[in-house]
Coordinates of C-alpha atoms in Angstrom, one line a residue:
X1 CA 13.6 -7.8 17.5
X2 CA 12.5 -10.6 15.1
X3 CA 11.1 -10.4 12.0
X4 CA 8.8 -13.2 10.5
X5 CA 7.4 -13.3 6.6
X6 CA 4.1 -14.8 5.7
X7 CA 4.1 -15.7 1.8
X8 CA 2.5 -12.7 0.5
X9 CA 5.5 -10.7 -0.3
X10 CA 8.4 -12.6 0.8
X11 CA 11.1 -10.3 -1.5
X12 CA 9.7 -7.5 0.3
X13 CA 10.2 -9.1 3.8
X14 CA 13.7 -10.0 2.6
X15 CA 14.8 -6.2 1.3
X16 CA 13.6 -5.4 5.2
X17 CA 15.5 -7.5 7.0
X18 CA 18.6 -7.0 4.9
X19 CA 18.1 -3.4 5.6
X20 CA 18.2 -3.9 9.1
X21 CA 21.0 -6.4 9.2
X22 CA 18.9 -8.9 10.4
X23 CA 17.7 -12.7 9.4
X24 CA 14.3 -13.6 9.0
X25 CA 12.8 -16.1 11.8
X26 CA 12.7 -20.0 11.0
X27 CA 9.1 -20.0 10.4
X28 CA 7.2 -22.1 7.7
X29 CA 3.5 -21.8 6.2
X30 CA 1.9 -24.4 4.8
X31 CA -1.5 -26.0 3.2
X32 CA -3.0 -29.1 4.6
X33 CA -4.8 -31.3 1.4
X34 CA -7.6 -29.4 2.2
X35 CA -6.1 -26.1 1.8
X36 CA -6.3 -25.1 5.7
X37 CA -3.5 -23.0 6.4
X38 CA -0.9 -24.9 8.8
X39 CA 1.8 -22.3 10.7
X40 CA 4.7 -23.1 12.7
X41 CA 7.5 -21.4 14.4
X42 CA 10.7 -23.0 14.2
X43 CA 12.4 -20.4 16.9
X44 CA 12.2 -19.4 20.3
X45 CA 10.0 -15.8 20.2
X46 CA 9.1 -15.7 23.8
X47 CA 9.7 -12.0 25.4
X48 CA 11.2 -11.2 21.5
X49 CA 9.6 -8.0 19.6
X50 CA 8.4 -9.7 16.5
X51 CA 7.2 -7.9 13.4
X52 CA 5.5 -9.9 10.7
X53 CA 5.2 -8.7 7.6
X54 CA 2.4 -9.9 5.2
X55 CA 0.3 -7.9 2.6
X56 CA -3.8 -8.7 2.2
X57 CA -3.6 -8.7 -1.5
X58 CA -4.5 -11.4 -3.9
X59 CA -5.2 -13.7 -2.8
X60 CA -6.7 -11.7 -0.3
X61 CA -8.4 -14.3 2.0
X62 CA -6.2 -16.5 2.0
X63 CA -3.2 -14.0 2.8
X64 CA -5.4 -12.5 5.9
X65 CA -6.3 -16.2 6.8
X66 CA -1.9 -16.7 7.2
X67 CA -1.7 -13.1 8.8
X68 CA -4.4 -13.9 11.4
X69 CA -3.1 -17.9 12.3
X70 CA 0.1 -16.4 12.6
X71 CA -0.7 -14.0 14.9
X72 CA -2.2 -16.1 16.8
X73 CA 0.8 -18.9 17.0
X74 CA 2.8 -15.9 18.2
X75 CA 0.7 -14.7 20.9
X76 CA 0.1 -18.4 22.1
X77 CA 4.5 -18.7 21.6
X78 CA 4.7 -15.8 24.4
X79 CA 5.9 -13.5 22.3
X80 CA 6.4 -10.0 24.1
X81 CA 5.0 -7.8 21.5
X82 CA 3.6 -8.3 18.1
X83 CA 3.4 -5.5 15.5
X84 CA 1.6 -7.0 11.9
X85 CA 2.9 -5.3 8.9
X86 CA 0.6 -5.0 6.5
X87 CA 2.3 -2.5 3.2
X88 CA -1.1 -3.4 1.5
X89 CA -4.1 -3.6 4.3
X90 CA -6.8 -5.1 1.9
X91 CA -10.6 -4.6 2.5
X92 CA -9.5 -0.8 3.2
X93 CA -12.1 0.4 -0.1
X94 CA -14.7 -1.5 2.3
X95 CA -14.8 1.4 5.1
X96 CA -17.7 2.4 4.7
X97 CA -21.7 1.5 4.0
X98 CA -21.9 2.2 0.6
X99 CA -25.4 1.6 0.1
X100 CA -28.3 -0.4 1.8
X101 CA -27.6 -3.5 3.5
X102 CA -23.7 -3.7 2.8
X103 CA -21.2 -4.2 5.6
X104 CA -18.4 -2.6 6.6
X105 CA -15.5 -5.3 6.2
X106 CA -12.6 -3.0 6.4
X107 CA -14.2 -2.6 10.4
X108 CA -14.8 -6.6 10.8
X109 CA -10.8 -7.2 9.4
X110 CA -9.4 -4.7 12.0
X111 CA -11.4 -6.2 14.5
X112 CA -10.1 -9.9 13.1
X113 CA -6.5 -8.3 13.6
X114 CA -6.7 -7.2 16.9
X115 CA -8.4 -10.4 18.0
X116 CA -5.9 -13.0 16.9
X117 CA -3.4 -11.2 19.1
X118 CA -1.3 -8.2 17.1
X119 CA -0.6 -5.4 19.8
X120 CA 0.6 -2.8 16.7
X121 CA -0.2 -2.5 13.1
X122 CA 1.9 -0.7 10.8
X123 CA 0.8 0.0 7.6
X124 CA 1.2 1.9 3.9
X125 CA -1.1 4.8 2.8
X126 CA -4.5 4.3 4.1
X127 CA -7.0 3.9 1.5
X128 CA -8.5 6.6 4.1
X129 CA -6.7 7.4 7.0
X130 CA -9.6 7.1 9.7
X131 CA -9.5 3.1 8.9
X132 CA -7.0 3.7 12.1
X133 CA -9.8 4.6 14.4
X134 CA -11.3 1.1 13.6
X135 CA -8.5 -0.8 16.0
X136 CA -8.3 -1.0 19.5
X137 CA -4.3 -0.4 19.2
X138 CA -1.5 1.5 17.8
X139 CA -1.8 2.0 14.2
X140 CA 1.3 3.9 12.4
X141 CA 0.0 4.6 8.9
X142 CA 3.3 5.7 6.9
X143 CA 3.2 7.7 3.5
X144 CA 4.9 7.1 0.2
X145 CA 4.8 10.8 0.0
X146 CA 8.2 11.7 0.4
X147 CA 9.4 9.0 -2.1
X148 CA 7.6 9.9 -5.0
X149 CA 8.1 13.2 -4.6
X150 CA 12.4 12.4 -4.4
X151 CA 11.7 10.3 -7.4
X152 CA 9.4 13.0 -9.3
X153 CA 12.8 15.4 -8.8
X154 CA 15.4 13.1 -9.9
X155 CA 13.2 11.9 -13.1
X156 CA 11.4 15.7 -13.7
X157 CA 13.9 17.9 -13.1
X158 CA 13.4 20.8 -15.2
X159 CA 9.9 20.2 -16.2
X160 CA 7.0 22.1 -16.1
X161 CA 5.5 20.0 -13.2
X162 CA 1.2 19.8 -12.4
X163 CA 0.0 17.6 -10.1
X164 CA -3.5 16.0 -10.4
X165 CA -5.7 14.5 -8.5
X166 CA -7.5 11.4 -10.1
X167 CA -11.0 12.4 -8.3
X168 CA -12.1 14.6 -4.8
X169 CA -11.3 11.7 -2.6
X170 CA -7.5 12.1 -3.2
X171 CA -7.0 15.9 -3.1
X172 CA -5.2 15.9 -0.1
X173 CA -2.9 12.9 -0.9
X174 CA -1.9 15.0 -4.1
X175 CA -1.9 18.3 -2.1
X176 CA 0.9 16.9 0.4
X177 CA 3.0 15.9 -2.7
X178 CA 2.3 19.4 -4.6
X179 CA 3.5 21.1 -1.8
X180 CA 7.0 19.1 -1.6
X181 CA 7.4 19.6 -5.5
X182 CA 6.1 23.1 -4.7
X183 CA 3.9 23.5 -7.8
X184 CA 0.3 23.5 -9.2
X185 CA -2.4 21.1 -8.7
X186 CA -5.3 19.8 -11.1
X187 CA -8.7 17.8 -9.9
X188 CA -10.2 15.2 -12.3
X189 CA -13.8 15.0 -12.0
X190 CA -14.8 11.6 -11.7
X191 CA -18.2 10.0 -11.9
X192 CA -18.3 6.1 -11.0
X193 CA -22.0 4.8 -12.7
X194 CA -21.3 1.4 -10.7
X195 CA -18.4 -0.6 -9.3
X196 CA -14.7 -0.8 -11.0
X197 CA -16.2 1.7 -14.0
X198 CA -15.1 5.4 -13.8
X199 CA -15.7 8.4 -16.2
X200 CA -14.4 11.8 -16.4
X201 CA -16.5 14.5 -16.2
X202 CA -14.4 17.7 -16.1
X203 CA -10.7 18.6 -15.2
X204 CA -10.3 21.6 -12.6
X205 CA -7.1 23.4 -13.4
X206 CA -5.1 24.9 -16.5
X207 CA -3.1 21.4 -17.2
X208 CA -2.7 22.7 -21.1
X209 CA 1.4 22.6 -22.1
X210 CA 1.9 20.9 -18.5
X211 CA 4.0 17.6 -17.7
X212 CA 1.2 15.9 -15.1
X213 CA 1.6 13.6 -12.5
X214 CA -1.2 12.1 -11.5
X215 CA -1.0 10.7 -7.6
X216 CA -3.1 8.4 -6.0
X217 CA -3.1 5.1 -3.7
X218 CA -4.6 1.8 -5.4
X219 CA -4.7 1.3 -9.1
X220 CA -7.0 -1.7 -9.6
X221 CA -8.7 -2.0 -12.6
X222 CA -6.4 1.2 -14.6
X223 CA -9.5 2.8 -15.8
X224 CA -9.5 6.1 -13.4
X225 CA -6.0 6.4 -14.5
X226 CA -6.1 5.7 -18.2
X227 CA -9.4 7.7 -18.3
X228 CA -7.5 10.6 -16.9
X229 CA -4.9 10.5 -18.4
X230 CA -6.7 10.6 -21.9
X231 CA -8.8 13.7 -20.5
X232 CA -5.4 15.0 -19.6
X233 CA -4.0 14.9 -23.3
X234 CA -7.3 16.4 -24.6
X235 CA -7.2 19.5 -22.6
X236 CA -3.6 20.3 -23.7
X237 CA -0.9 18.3 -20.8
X238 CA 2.2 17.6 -22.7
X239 CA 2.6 14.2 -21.0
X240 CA 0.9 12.1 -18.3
X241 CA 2.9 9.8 -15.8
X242 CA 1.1 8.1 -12.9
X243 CA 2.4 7.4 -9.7
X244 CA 0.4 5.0 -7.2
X245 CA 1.2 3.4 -3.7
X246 CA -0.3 0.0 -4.2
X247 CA -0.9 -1.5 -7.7
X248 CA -3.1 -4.6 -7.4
X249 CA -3.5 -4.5 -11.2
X250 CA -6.5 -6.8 -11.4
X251 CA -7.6 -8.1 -14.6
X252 CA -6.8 -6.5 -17.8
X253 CA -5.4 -3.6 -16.0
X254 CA -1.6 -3.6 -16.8
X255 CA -2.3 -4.3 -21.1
X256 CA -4.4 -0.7 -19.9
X257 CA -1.9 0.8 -19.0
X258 CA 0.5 -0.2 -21.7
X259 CA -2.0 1.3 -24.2
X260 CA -3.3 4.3 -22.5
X261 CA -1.1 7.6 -23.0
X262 CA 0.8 7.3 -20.2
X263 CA 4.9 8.2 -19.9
X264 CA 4.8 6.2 -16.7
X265 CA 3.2 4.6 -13.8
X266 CA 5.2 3.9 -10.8
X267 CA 3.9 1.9 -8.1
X268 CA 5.4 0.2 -4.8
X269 CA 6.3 -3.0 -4.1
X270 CA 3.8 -3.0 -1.4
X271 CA 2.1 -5.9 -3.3
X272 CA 4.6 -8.0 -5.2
X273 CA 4.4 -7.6 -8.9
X274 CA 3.2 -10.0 -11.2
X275 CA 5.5 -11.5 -14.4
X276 CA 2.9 -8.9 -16.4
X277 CA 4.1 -6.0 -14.3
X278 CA 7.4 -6.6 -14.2
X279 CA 7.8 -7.4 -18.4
X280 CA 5.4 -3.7 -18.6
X281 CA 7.3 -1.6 -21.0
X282 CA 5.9 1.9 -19.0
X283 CA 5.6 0.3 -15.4
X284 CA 8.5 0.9 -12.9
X285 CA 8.9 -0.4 -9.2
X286 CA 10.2 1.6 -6.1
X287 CA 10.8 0.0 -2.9
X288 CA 9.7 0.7 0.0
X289 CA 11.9 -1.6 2.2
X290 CA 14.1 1.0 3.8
X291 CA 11.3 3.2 4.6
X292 CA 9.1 0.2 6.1
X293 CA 13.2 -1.2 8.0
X294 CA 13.5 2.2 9.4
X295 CA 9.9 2.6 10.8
X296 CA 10.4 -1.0 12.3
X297 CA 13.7 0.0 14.0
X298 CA 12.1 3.4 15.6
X299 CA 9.1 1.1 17.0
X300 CA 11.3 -1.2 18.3
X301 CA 13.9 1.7 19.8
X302 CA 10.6 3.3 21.3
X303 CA 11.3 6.3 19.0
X304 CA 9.4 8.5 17.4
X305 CA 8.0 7.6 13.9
X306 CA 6.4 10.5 12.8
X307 CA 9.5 12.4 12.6
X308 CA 10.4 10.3 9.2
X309 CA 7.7 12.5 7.4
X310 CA 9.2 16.1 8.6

């Protein structure tokens, strides 16, 4: 078993392989003048099980630009089998025609995937979870679940817990997590008048003298969640804290967060934070690099997987 980091998220890749007592291959990735991407693999691979570990966030092309030409220097290196690792698949909001004329890239990156020679893809809460059906191969789709919902008990102990739901689309991400905590859950109603602008409509559920946790999978922009979160403390909650898998934290999103009335927003370190993210006064960090070691080890033991969510 080798494991190989691309430059997206190189802490993460470290945390991974010290969790599995292993080194990270001799490999380097590099930029021509031009900016073409330049691979090379400084160690033997051939008949190895090699896992490379690289997140499509920002910069998203170029990142699935160094996942795809490394993929391919593997499979041309005779590697035996290739599983990507992608915490953070970007394009994933893309799964879809969402209007006229529009593509469907989240489809054309899977295929891009399969085509430059990865034989498994394991990846981090699905923006949707039939993105899997769009490969041709194994796709083991893992879920933060069961570590925010440790983290909620440690931090919440004692409080009077209500899970919400940012919008319809993520009622049964926040379901799965109310059921662990074994409490309530609330639905925002959310209304998006064009791209990366939400606005709350209604709350379903009694959230008034509640402590809520709102769960979801992406923040980008922050303005579901601070919008929430601000209908949240109008209809009574007696504090708001946020918990997302990925935070991509685009723009102006994290001086959001710091002024919207939220306790806390913990995100992954699917996507490595920024200096802004990491200086946040109400932003916190979990990791997911044992989760992520130990799916890697039961893939390569030809073990079951699913049995880490039980």
């Amino acid at each position: 078993m080798k494991i190989i980091a691309c430059n997206s998220n190189r802490p993460l890749a470290e945390a991974v392989a010290a969790a599995l007592n292993l080194p990270l291959t001799q490999a380097s990735v590099r930029r021509f003048a031009d900016m073409e991407i330049f691979v090379e693999i400084n160690e033997n691979v051939r008949g190895e099980d090699v896992f490379v570990i690289q997140s499509t966030s920002y910069p998203a092309n170029d990142n699935l630009m160094e996942l795809l030409i490394m993929l391919d220097a593997l499979r041309r290196s005779s590697a035996k089998r290739i599983t990507a690792v992608i915490p953070y698949f970007g394009y994933a909001r893309q799964d879809r025609k969402s209007g006229s004329r529009t593509p469907i890239s989240a489809k054309l990156v899977a295929n891009l995937i399969v085509e430059a020679g990865a034989d498994r893809v394991l990846t981090l809460d699905l923006h949707a979870g039939q993105i899997q059906g769009f490969f041709d191969i194994p796709v083991d789709n893992l879920f933060a679940a069961p570590l925010f919902a440790r983290d909620i008990l440690e931090r919440y102990k004692g409080r009077d817990l209500m899970v919400v739901s940012p919008d319809v689309g993520g009622v049964v991400r926040a379901r799965a997590i109310a059921a662990r905590l074994h409490t309530d859950l609330a639905i925002v109603d959310k209304r998006r008048p064009r791209a990366g602008v939400s606005e709350v409509m209604n709350v379903i559920g009694e959230v008034d003298g509640r402590d809520c946790i709102i769960v979801d999978d992406i923040i980008d922009s922050g303005g579901t969640h601070c919008n929430a979160a601000e209908a949240l403390i109008k209809m009574g909650a007696k504090s708001v804290s946020v918990y997302v898998t990925h935070g991509v934290f685009s723009g102006g999103a994290v001086a959001r967060v710091g002024a919207a009335p939220i306790e806390a927003m913990v995100v992954t370190d699917s996507i490595q934070a920024t200096e802004a993210v990491r200086v946040s006064s109400n932003i916190r960090q979990l990791t997911i690099a044992p989760l992520l070691a130990e799916a890697m080890r039961r893939i390569s033991e030809e073990s079951s997987v699913s049995t880490l969510f039980n």
